[in-house]
XYZ file of C-alpha atoms in Angstrom:
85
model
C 0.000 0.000 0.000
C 1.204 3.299 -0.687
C 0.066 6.476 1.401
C -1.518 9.424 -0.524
C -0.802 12.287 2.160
C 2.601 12.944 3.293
C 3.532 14.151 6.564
C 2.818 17.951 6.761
C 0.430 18.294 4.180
C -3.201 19.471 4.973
C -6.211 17.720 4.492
C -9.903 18.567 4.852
C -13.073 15.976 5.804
C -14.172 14.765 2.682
C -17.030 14.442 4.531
C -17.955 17.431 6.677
C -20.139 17.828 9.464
C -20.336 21.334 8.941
C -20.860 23.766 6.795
C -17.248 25.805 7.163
C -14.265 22.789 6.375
C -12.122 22.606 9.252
C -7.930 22.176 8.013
C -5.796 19.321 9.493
C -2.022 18.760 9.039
C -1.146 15.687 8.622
C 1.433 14.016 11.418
C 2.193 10.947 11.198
C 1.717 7.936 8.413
C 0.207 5.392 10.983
C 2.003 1.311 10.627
C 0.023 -0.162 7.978
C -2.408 -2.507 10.486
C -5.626 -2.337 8.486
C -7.403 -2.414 4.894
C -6.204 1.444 4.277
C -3.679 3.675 4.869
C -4.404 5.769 8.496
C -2.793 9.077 9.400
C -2.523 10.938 12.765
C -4.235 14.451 12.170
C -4.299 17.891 14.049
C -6.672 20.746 13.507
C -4.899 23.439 12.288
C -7.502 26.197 14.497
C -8.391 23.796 17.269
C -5.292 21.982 17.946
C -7.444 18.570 18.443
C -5.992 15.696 16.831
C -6.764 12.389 16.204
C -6.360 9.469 13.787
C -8.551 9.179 10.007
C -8.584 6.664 7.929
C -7.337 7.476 4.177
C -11.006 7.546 2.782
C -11.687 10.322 5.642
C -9.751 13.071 4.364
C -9.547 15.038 0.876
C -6.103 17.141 0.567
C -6.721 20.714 1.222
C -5.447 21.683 -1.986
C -8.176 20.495 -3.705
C -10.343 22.701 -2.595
C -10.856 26.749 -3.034
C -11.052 28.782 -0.077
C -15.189 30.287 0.292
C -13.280 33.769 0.460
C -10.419 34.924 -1.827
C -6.902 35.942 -0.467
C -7.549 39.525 -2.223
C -10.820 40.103 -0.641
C -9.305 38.998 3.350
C -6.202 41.482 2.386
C -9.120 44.168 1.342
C -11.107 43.750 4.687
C -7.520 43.697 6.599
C -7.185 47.161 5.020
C -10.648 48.612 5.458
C -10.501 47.154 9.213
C -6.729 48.675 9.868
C -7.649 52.302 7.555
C -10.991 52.422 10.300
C -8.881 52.076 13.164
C -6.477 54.425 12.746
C -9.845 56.972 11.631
């Protein structure tokens, strides 16, 4: 078997909960002990980890963020420009 996430790479649910999709790095490439590959994952905003099974996770690149880079870097402006206002 190989694994298809490497160790620092993030990952998403491929099947989320919720709405908003939580970011996980990738730890550790768990011993190969069942059917699929399993990796030992930590939120990247909650700091809660725990182990997923290869069909669990979707790599992060995959996926566009809901709000563009340019538009955070606008309301970082507007937010900093109001402050000092």
């Amino acid at each position: 078997m190989i694994y298809k996430f490497e160790v620092g790479q993030s990952v998403v649910p491929a099947c989320p909960l919720r709405p908003s999709r939580n970011t996980y790095v990738v730890l550790k490439q768990l011993p190969l002990t069942s059917y699929e590959p399993q990796y030992w994952v930590q939120g990247v905003r909650s700091g809660v980890d725990c182990i997923v099974c290869e069909s669990q996770i979707e790599a992060a690149d995959d996926h566009r963020p809901s709000v563009s880079f340019a538009a955070m870097g606008t309301l970082e402006t507007g937010i900093q420009s109001a402050k000092r206002s």
